XYZ file of C-alpha atoms in Angstrom:
604
model
C -13.116 -31.194 4.689
C -14.659 -34.555 3.832
C -13.886 -37.025 6.583
C -12.093 -40.080 5.241
C -11.782 -43.413 7.035
C -8.605 -43.812 9.077
C -8.133 -47.174 7.397
C -8.174 -45.584 3.953
C -5.857 -42.803 5.092
C -3.541 -45.454 6.441
C -3.455 -47.182 3.078
C -2.886 -43.851 1.384
C 0.243 -43.268 3.462
C 1.806 -46.143 1.600
C 1.852 -43.850 -1.420
C 2.139 -44.462 -5.141
C 4.928 -46.673 -6.431
C 4.883 -50.288 -5.242
C 3.034 -53.344 -6.505
C 0.957 -51.486 -9.046
C -1.414 -50.652 -6.214
C -0.738 -46.925 -6.017
C 1.255 -47.186 -2.779
C 4.752 -46.124 -1.732
C 6.252 -48.618 0.705
C 8.500 -46.891 3.283
C 11.770 -48.607 2.386
C 13.868 -50.266 5.067
C 16.603 -50.732 2.446
C 16.999 -51.006 -1.346
C 16.957 -54.800 -1.067
C 13.729 -54.630 0.913
C 12.101 -52.664 -1.871
C 13.251 -55.164 -4.505
C 11.938 -58.067 -2.451
C 8.612 -56.323 -1.946
C 8.247 -55.727 -5.672
C 9.073 -59.372 -6.362
C 6.477 -60.573 -3.885
C 3.896 -58.218 -5.317
C 4.468 -59.341 -8.893
C 3.372 -62.835 -7.892
C 0.228 -61.561 -6.187
C -3.168 -60.914 -7.776
C -3.572 -57.358 -9.016
C -5.558 -55.012 -6.809
C -7.179 -51.665 -7.574
C -5.295 -48.396 -7.012
C -6.192 -46.412 -3.942
C -8.912 -43.808 -4.325
C -11.109 -42.161 -1.693
C -14.092 -43.451 -3.658
C -12.962 -47.100 -3.839
C -13.609 -49.773 -1.228
C -11.943 -48.973 2.064
C -11.346 -52.571 3.024
C -9.587 -53.481 -0.240
C -7.347 -50.426 0.082
C -6.314 -51.297 3.617
C -5.797 -54.998 2.899
C -3.778 -54.355 -0.252
C -1.670 -51.774 1.565
C -1.083 -54.097 4.514
C -0.154 -57.047 2.248
C 2.349 -55.074 0.202
C 3.750 -53.486 3.316
C 4.062 -56.840 5.067
C 6.112 -58.093 2.103
C 8.455 -55.168 2.446
C 8.760 -55.739 6.180
C 9.660 -59.423 5.675
C 12.296 -58.466 3.141
C 13.550 -55.702 5.404
C 13.919 -58.151 8.275
C 16.397 -60.133 6.154
C 18.460 -57.025 5.490
C 21.263 -56.411 7.986
C 21.622 -52.896 6.599
C 18.163 -51.715 7.625
C 18.246 -48.699 9.933
C 16.442 -49.102 13.248
C 14.778 -45.693 13.041
C 13.380 -46.536 9.616
C 12.112 -49.910 10.859
C 10.395 -48.306 13.831
C 8.707 -45.832 11.548
C 7.691 -48.624 9.166
C 6.110 -50.577 12.031
C 3.993 -47.582 12.969
C 2.814 -47.115 9.388
C 1.992 -50.829 9.058
C -0.085 -50.741 12.232
C -1.875 -47.663 10.964
C -2.661 -49.351 7.634
C -3.910 -52.583 9.203
C -6.142 -51.372 11.954
C -6.856 -47.679 11.677
C -4.535 -46.843 14.576
C -3.304 -43.268 14.798
C -0.365 -42.509 12.518
C 2.382 -41.653 15.002
C 4.999 -40.423 12.577
C 6.342 -37.011 13.565
C 7.589 -36.029 10.094
C 6.315 -37.025 6.637
C 7.818 -36.253 3.186
C 5.590 -33.903 1.201
C 5.607 -36.383 -1.665
C 3.669 -38.898 0.466
C 0.878 -36.493 1.394
C -2.511 -35.895 -0.179
C -5.205 -33.274 0.269
C -7.080 -35.682 2.556
C -4.272 -35.386 5.125
C -5.228 -31.953 6.489
C -5.964 -33.421 9.934
C -2.523 -35.033 9.887
C -0.226 -32.257 8.596
C -2.390 -29.149 8.198
C -3.765 -27.422 5.133
C -0.574 -26.100 3.588
C 1.440 -29.317 3.728
C -1.493 -31.430 2.548
C -2.096 -29.148 -0.429
C 1.578 -29.131 -1.419
C 1.694 -32.914 -1.268
C -1.450 -33.112 -3.386
C 0.042 -30.892 -6.090
C 3.400 -32.684 -6.091
C 1.752 -36.072 -6.575
C -1.132 -35.109 -8.845
C -0.095 -32.061 -10.872
C 3.667 -32.272 -11.457
C 3.136 -34.336 -14.610
C 0.784 -31.746 -16.110
C 3.109 -28.779 -15.810
C 2.656 -27.539 -12.241
C 6.120 -27.733 -10.619
C 6.183 -27.636 -6.805
C 9.391 -27.773 -4.683
C 9.672 -30.804 -2.398
C 10.395 -31.122 1.297
C 8.705 -32.529 4.397
C 6.206 -31.643 7.092
C 6.055 -32.144 10.826
C 2.752 -33.641 11.967
C -0.190 -32.807 14.193
C 0.727 -35.870 16.246
C 4.190 -34.378 16.866
C 2.644 -31.094 17.981
C 0.213 -32.779 20.371
C 3.041 -34.888 21.821
C 5.142 -31.748 22.301
C 2.371 -29.988 24.229
C 1.373 -33.070 26.254
C 4.844 -34.231 27.278
C 5.994 -30.668 27.846
C 3.092 -30.005 30.230
C 1.997 -26.951 28.245
C -1.725 -27.627 27.706
C -2.939 -26.648 31.176
C -0.915 -23.439 31.021
C -2.465 -22.520 27.651
C -6.003 -23.284 28.830
C -5.560 -21.170 31.954
C -4.204 -18.246 29.962
C -7.094 -18.349 27.479
C -9.835 -18.770 30.107
C -10.307 -14.995 30.486
C -12.774 -13.885 27.796
C -11.817 -10.223 28.243
C -8.688 -10.813 26.150
C -10.913 -10.669 23.061
C -12.018 -7.113 23.812
C -8.885 -5.787 25.527
C -5.959 -5.565 23.111
C -3.393 -5.109 25.894
C -4.556 -8.274 27.688
C -4.481 -10.173 24.406
C -0.872 -9.123 23.837
C 0.120 -10.192 27.373
C -1.545 -13.603 27.082
C -0.148 -14.267 23.612
C 3.398 -13.462 24.704
C 3.121 -15.611 27.842
C 2.013 -18.655 25.834
C 4.663 -18.172 23.143
C 7.383 -17.812 25.776
C 6.219 -21.000 27.505
C 6.389 -22.924 24.220
C 9.840 -21.580 23.356
C 11.136 -22.427 26.846
C 10.031 -26.056 26.431
C 12.587 -28.236 24.589
C 11.643 -30.712 21.868
C 11.579 -34.418 22.738
C 14.645 -36.404 21.615
C 12.767 -38.703 19.223
C 11.254 -35.704 17.455
C 14.656 -34.032 17.093
C 16.151 -37.237 15.689
C 13.450 -37.558 13.024
C 13.607 -33.850 12.213
C 17.345 -34.122 11.611
C 16.894 -37.235 9.474
C 14.375 -35.458 7.248
C 16.582 -32.366 7.034
C 19.484 -34.580 5.938
C 17.324 -36.437 3.393
C 16.202 -33.253 1.645
C 19.398 -31.212 1.985
C 21.893 -34.030 1.495
C 23.512 -32.834 4.728
C 24.546 -29.546 3.087
C 24.512 -26.699 5.617
C 24.225 -24.212 2.734
C 20.975 -25.769 1.488
C 18.095 -23.350 2.081
C 14.556 -24.077 3.287
C 11.358 -22.106 3.633
C 9.751 -23.039 6.967
C 6.049 -22.205 7.065
C 3.142 -22.898 9.385
C 0.512 -25.462 8.400
C -2.461 -25.595 10.769
C -5.128 -28.281 10.858
C -7.678 -25.456 10.625
C -6.460 -23.267 7.771
C -6.766 -22.903 4.006
C -10.454 -23.756 4.313
C -13.044 -22.613 1.738
C -14.563 -20.157 4.230
C -11.529 -19.170 6.352
C -8.072 -18.633 4.882
C -6.096 -18.059 8.119
C -3.866 -16.028 5.762
C -0.671 -14.972 7.523
C -1.952 -15.822 11.001
C 1.108 -17.920 11.869
C 4.772 -17.396 11.001
C 6.916 -18.009 7.917
C 10.729 -18.099 7.803
C 12.785 -17.932 4.609
C 16.378 -18.773 3.674
C 16.764 -21.162 6.622
C 20.243 -22.744 6.515
C 21.553 -25.736 8.471
C 19.835 -28.153 10.836
C 20.119 -26.031 13.996
C 18.563 -23.044 12.243
C 15.761 -25.221 10.873
C 15.073 -26.697 14.333
C 14.830 -23.219 15.841
C 12.471 -22.017 13.101
C 10.226 -25.071 13.562
C 10.080 -24.203 17.274
C 9.108 -20.614 16.429
C 6.448 -21.867 14.023
C 4.979 -24.033 16.799
C 4.828 -20.992 19.084
C 3.181 -18.894 16.378
C -0.123 -20.748 16.779
C -0.563 -18.264 19.610
C 0.330 -14.986 17.961
C -2.095 -12.287 19.081
C -3.606 -12.173 15.598
C -4.081 -15.967 15.427
C -5.788 -16.117 18.834
C -8.149 -13.319 17.809
C -8.816 -14.767 14.342
C -9.723 -18.237 15.652
C -12.006 -16.812 18.332
C -13.851 -14.550 15.886
C -14.476 -17.452 13.506
C -15.574 -19.945 16.135
C -12.550 -22.271 16.144
C -11.706 -23.821 19.524
C -8.033 -23.205 20.316
C -7.406 -26.659 21.780
C -8.716 -28.391 18.648
C -6.216 -26.759 16.294
C -2.741 -28.270 15.879
C 0.190 -26.661 14.115
C 2.658 -28.331 11.783
C 5.744 -26.939 10.065
C 6.119 -27.178 6.288
C 9.842 -27.405 5.454
C 10.218 -26.809 1.716
C 13.137 -26.275 -0.644
C 13.586 -22.540 -1.280
C 13.114 -21.139 -4.766
C 15.923 -18.667 -5.548
C 13.589 -15.800 -6.381
C 15.795 -13.176 -4.744
C 17.302 -12.661 -8.212
C 13.978 -13.305 -9.930
C 10.437 -12.351 -8.991
C 7.455 -13.744 -7.120
C 3.867 -13.009 -6.294
C 0.307 -14.169 -5.800
C -2.469 -15.087 -8.217
C -6.165 -15.834 -7.859
C -8.122 -17.968 -10.302
C -10.963 -15.414 -10.289
C -11.391 -11.664 -9.899
C -11.030 -10.996 -6.184
C -13.383 -8.018 -6.147
C -16.330 -9.141 -8.302
C -16.054 -12.918 -8.084
C -15.987 -13.153 -11.896
C -14.585 -16.610 -12.615
C -13.357 -16.261 -16.204
C -10.160 -14.390 -15.317
C -6.925 -15.119 -13.492
C -5.630 -12.182 -11.441
C -1.807 -12.208 -11.233
C 0.454 -9.982 -9.120
C 4.260 -9.855 -9.041
C 7.220 -7.943 -7.629
C 10.993 -8.338 -7.606
C 12.667 -10.670 -5.112
C 11.018 -12.934 -2.557
C 7.234 -13.088 -2.558
C 6.849 -12.085 1.088
C 6.790 -8.405 0.051
C 3.648 -9.097 -1.981
C 1.845 -11.305 0.548
C 2.964 -9.111 3.438
C 1.810 -5.862 1.824
C 5.172 -4.064 1.890
C 5.191 -3.400 -1.857
C 2.756 -2.165 -4.501
C 3.056 -4.986 -7.067
C 2.471 -5.212 -10.805
C -0.968 -6.598 -11.730
C -2.384 -8.483 -14.715
C -5.773 -9.915 -15.660
C -5.777 -12.964 -17.940
C -9.026 -13.968 -19.702
C -9.480 -17.746 -19.422
C -11.513 -18.408 -22.619
C -8.924 -16.811 -24.930
C -6.105 -18.367 -22.893
C -7.597 -21.796 -23.635
C -7.761 -20.924 -27.344
C -4.109 -19.871 -27.452
C -5.028 -16.279 -28.298
C -3.912 -13.028 -26.707
C -5.384 -13.327 -23.219
C -3.750 -10.577 -21.112
C -6.615 -8.072 -21.067
C -5.386 -5.646 -18.413
C -2.083 -4.736 -16.763
C -1.149 -2.176 -14.113
C 2.456 -1.377 -13.184
C 3.092 -1.065 -9.460
C 5.734 1.143 -7.878
C 7.752 -1.826 -6.518
C 9.891 0.464 -4.351
C 11.443 -2.361 -2.324
C 12.304 -6.028 -2.647
C 13.228 -8.808 -0.242
C 16.516 -10.648 -0.762
C 18.590 -13.242 1.078
C 21.039 -12.166 3.767
C 24.480 -13.697 3.835
C 24.441 -16.593 6.297
C 20.654 -16.967 6.383
C 17.507 -14.940 6.780
C 16.290 -12.120 4.558
C 16.211 -8.343 4.338
C 14.265 -5.656 2.493
C 16.240 -3.297 0.240
C 15.319 -0.520 -2.180
C 14.827 -1.436 -5.825
C 16.683 0.347 -8.603
C 14.967 2.905 -10.808
C 15.216 0.411 -13.665
C 13.401 -2.256 -11.626
C 10.679 0.189 -10.609
C 9.958 1.037 -14.251
C 10.170 -2.514 -15.606
C 7.558 -5.262 -15.482
C 8.538 -7.922 -12.933
C 7.148 -10.672 -15.183
C 6.717 -10.930 -18.944
C 3.346 -11.489 -20.594
C 4.499 -14.983 -21.556
C 5.333 -15.771 -17.930
C 1.995 -14.345 -16.809
C 0.152 -16.557 -19.300
C 2.168 -19.596 -18.172
C 1.228 -18.826 -14.567
C -2.423 -18.416 -15.532
C -2.361 -21.829 -17.224
C -1.039 -23.342 -13.982
C -3.769 -21.561 -12.018
C -6.442 -23.015 -14.311
C -5.026 -26.535 -13.852
C -4.904 -26.135 -10.076
C -8.445 -24.755 -9.974
C -9.718 -27.615 -12.131
C -8.040 -30.210 -9.915
C -9.448 -28.767 -6.685
C -12.819 -27.898 -8.191
C -12.933 -24.398 -6.707
C -11.328 -20.937 -7.112
C -7.825 -20.852 -5.640
C -5.400 -18.402 -4.006
C -1.909 -19.346 -5.230
C 1.620 -18.184 -4.384
C 4.357 -18.548 -7.022
C 8.034 -17.743 -7.562
C 10.454 -17.487 -10.496
C 13.908 -18.890 -9.771
C 16.601 -16.424 -10.814
C 19.101 -19.263 -11.340
C 17.155 -21.564 -13.668
C 14.507 -19.084 -14.846
C 11.687 -21.546 -14.096
C 8.321 -20.806 -12.515
C 7.262 -22.713 -9.380
C 4.103 -22.948 -7.287
C 4.915 -22.698 -3.575
C 1.425 -22.665 -2.060
C -2.248 -23.013 -3.021
C -5.348 -22.642 -0.876
C -9.067 -22.080 -1.525
C -10.158 -18.499 -2.175
C -12.423 -17.574 0.737
C -14.460 -14.486 -0.127
C -15.496 -13.869 -3.735
C -16.222 -17.562 -4.339
C -18.569 -17.617 -1.320
C -20.834 -14.854 -2.625
C -24.489 -15.588 -3.277
C -24.952 -17.136 -6.691
C -27.233 -15.138 -8.979
C -27.240 -12.014 -6.791
C -25.680 -8.638 -7.557
C -24.810 -6.369 -4.648
C -23.602 -2.862 -5.424
C -22.884 0.259 -3.385
C -23.032 3.985 -4.075
C -22.979 7.205 -2.072
C -26.311 8.980 -1.627
C -24.649 12.295 -2.400
C -21.617 13.255 -4.409
C -18.389 13.035 -2.448
C -16.360 16.093 -1.517
C -12.695 16.755 -2.250
C -10.622 13.678 -3.125
C -7.602 13.582 -0.852
C -6.008 10.276 -1.902
C -6.558 7.185 -4.018
C -5.257 3.631 -4.291
C -6.294 0.073 -5.122
C -9.814 -0.769 -3.955
C -10.384 -3.904 -1.874
C -14.024 -4.945 -2.003
C -16.861 -2.744 -3.242
C -18.171 -1.199 -0.033
C -18.175 2.328 1.374
C -17.105 3.305 4.886
C -16.659 6.547 6.776
C -15.485 7.816 10.129
C -12.794 9.733 11.973
C -9.181 9.073 10.988
C -6.766 7.426 13.411
C -3.204 7.190 12.081
C -1.143 4.393 13.636
C 2.574 3.919 13.037
C 2.959 0.691 15.025
C 0.860 -2.179 16.349
C 2.046 -1.057 19.790
C -0.562 1.728 19.441
C -3.462 -0.714 19.043
C -4.930 0.223 22.419
C -5.439 3.792 21.118
C -7.772 2.647 18.334
C -11.538 2.943 18.845
C -14.295 0.976 17.155
C -15.610 2.623 13.976
C -12.554 4.766 13.297
C -10.840 4.751 9.907
C -7.494 2.998 10.288
C -4.701 4.767 8.377
C -1.208 3.237 8.344
C 1.867 2.917 6.174
C 1.016 -0.769 5.807
C -0.864 -3.444 7.695
C -0.123 -7.126 8.036
C -2.039 -9.902 9.811
C -0.648 -8.687 13.163
C -3.128 -5.823 12.839
C -6.163 -8.134 12.618
C -7.359 -7.436 16.211
C -7.942 -3.766 15.305
C -8.771 -4.225 11.607
C -12.012 -5.907 12.675
C -12.935 -2.770 14.673
C -12.291 -0.335 11.806
C -14.957 1.432 9.769
C -12.496 1.380 6.861
C -8.785 0.847 6.215
C -6.278 2.979 4.260
C -2.599 2.112 3.674
C 0.325 3.669 1.827
C 1.646 0.304 0.684
C 0.311 -3.087 -0.321
C -1.550 -4.774 -3.162
C -4.957 -6.400 -3.453
C -3.538 -9.898 -2.974
C -1.629 -9.265 0.270
C -2.703 -11.035 3.462
C -4.146 -7.860 4.966
C -6.364 -7.350 1.898
C -7.574 -10.945 2.163
C -8.449 -10.416 5.837
C -10.260 -7.132 5.025
C -12.391 -8.952 2.430
C -13.233 -11.713 4.908
C -14.236 -9.089 7.472
C -16.300 -7.168 4.888
C -14.436 -3.930 5.624
C -13.713 -1.459 2.779
C -9.985 -0.958 2.309
C -7.832 1.084 -0.047
C -4.225 -0.076 -0.304
C -1.146 1.268 -2.073
C -2.120 4.946 -1.726
C 1.521 6.028 -1.512
C 1.127 9.040 0.772
C -2.197 8.699 2.579
C -0.569 9.177 5.984
C 0.549 12.638 4.803
C -2.744 13.568 3.112
C -5.048 13.037 6.101
C -4.735 13.995 9.754
C -5.847 12.301 12.939
C -9.453 13.220 13.671
C -10.320 14.124 10.068
C -13.730 12.936 8.893
C -13.328 10.936 5.675
C -15.266 8.587 3.432
C -13.572 5.556 1.886
C -15.215 4.496 -1.379
C -14.391 1.163 -3.012
C -17.553 1.367 -5.124
C -16.063 3.096 -8.165
C -14.064 0.371 -9.875
C -10.485 -0.796 -9.383
C -9.444 2.577 -7.991
C -10.575 3.459 -4.484
C -11.016 7.077 -3.396
C -10.741 8.855 -0.043
C -13.028 11.906 0.253
C -13.070 14.664 2.853
C -16.190 14.468 4.987
C -18.546 11.663 5.920
C -21.078 10.536 3.324
C -23.747 7.874 3.524
C -23.524 4.862 1.233
C -26.374 2.603 0.154
C -26.454 -0.962 -1.083
C -28.546 -2.123 -4.016
C -29.189 -5.845 -4.399
C -30.944 -7.796 -7.102
C -30.845 -10.882 -9.341
C -28.005 -11.165 -11.847
C -30.417 -12.625 -14.405
C -32.795 -9.651 -14.237
C -34.451 -9.244 -17.696
C -33.430 -5.585 -17.843
C -30.298 -5.387 -15.734
C -29.292 -1.904 -16.869
C -32.728 -0.500 -15.987
C -32.683 -2.211 -12.595
C -29.250 -0.755 -11.799
C -30.432 2.740 -12.707
C -33.483 2.285 -10.491
C -31.074 1.619 -7.634
C -29.318 4.880 -8.435
C -26.320 3.039 -9.906
C -25.961 4.539 -13.360
C -22.235 4.657 -14.038
C -21.168 1.067 -13.607
C -19.783 0.492 -17.097
C -18.582 4.082 -17.561
C -15.599 3.883 -15.216
C -12.521 4.274 -17.452
C -10.152 2.705 -14.929
C -10.919 -0.917 -15.711
C -12.944 -3.365 -17.750
C -13.756 -5.311 -14.587
C -16.995 -3.420 -13.774
C -18.455 -4.595 -17.094
C -17.587 -8.179 -16.169
C -19.272 -7.750 -12.802
C -22.656 -7.070 -14.352
C -22.732 -8.440 -17.878
C -20.547 -11.495 -17.490
C -20.921 -12.521 -13.850
C -21.011 -16.301 -13.484
């Protein structure tokens, strides 16, 4: 992330509505805002804030406009003391580059440059709300706790030394049982430590602002780490998410659980493997208005093909109910590919669609929380989104990608009450977009595979083989040995500590956009998801080969077969001849999908 001056970030906090400067002045009262606007109208015009404009002019303009608001606020007997205290902190931050000590910030005031302040998720949501709402990308509002609040919680609660002592034993990264013990000890310590009173007061004020004090108002409470949603590390699903959170007390508890989730076993392992120092990562909680998709549908989309890296398509997935079934891998979703060039021309752009089984859906529970229930036969045999909705989603994905300047991984939801589509999260895609430009890398087996025992959706293009180990619970992680083929009903990010040891991964459930699939791509491990009955088709100890090198469909073969990798330039003068020389002669002959043709003839 580009490092921006603290002075400029301070000016940016002042937002986008006062004095024609591009700033929002935190209002002590309505009269304070009117007085500030009056003062500003008599002042010389100044340029709007931009990371590329002069830092000094931004800070001075922000401080001047803010000072006007503060003077007006001082004359108002109705100003609330908590608001004034917060305003003083923001003013100090704007004037001198002091640390912003707010513990909660409305999403609407955040920008993508605020990752170090509120984490990747909250910063990205704030960016989209402020920059993309007017161009047809609706994002629900809310607020975020801050990295400052998290650091204060750990410091004043005396938790840091405990965490450092627990993580000082390097054997936890090779011993799954030790990792589980350490993770639980740290999470318990965090949950046993109460929040400070000033944090609770601000948390309740923000809850009241967004909910209007309505205990029936529902929030989604998600983690937002200062090291996540990066171009080369997604941190997908490493911390916790809570849906249908009702009432202040429930929200406070879920924020506490989110704080503790920085030290889930999977998150500890993930950070260590990618070289992130635990003590340098802070966790924030994104508290966002829930979209009522329990009576609608939801899913994930990527602004490129996840398997080939081809950038002229949008890959959309959907299922009934809340989107956690798609991201969590508990459902086999519907899939669509939308071709960007014809989408831009207003022509028919849905070039491929695959109906998933959608056997379950997640809905709200009465009184808060959620539950997974079976779908009806009608739902299983019906598309969970129309082609028109898919095209509308693809248009949003293109706008988001253009704004961020890179391929994006986007979560969306359709509200069953108003029928509208909403974007609830967007982060950089971390695998396909990082591939070598101008290089083709393809895999094939040296000899023809044996009997096909199962098939599903291929994740990646690699080939892996080994002895099967079927696990029914993460409690069995200690039984898994390096190089084995992991077979399970489903995997989620909790399985990351053993996924990285696997020679290949096979699951009954899940789609190619779920968190586990994203992790498998980052790890470079071949995975086949959504097989339906793989746990019944193979037995523990069986030798199998997992091939993701044959198009969209992945195949599991009996026996172990050797795979090879061919690599060459994508601009080779005779690409077809080169591929055949590598022994890869059936690339465009696979009837399952048009994607293989894109991989070789249209790769950009």
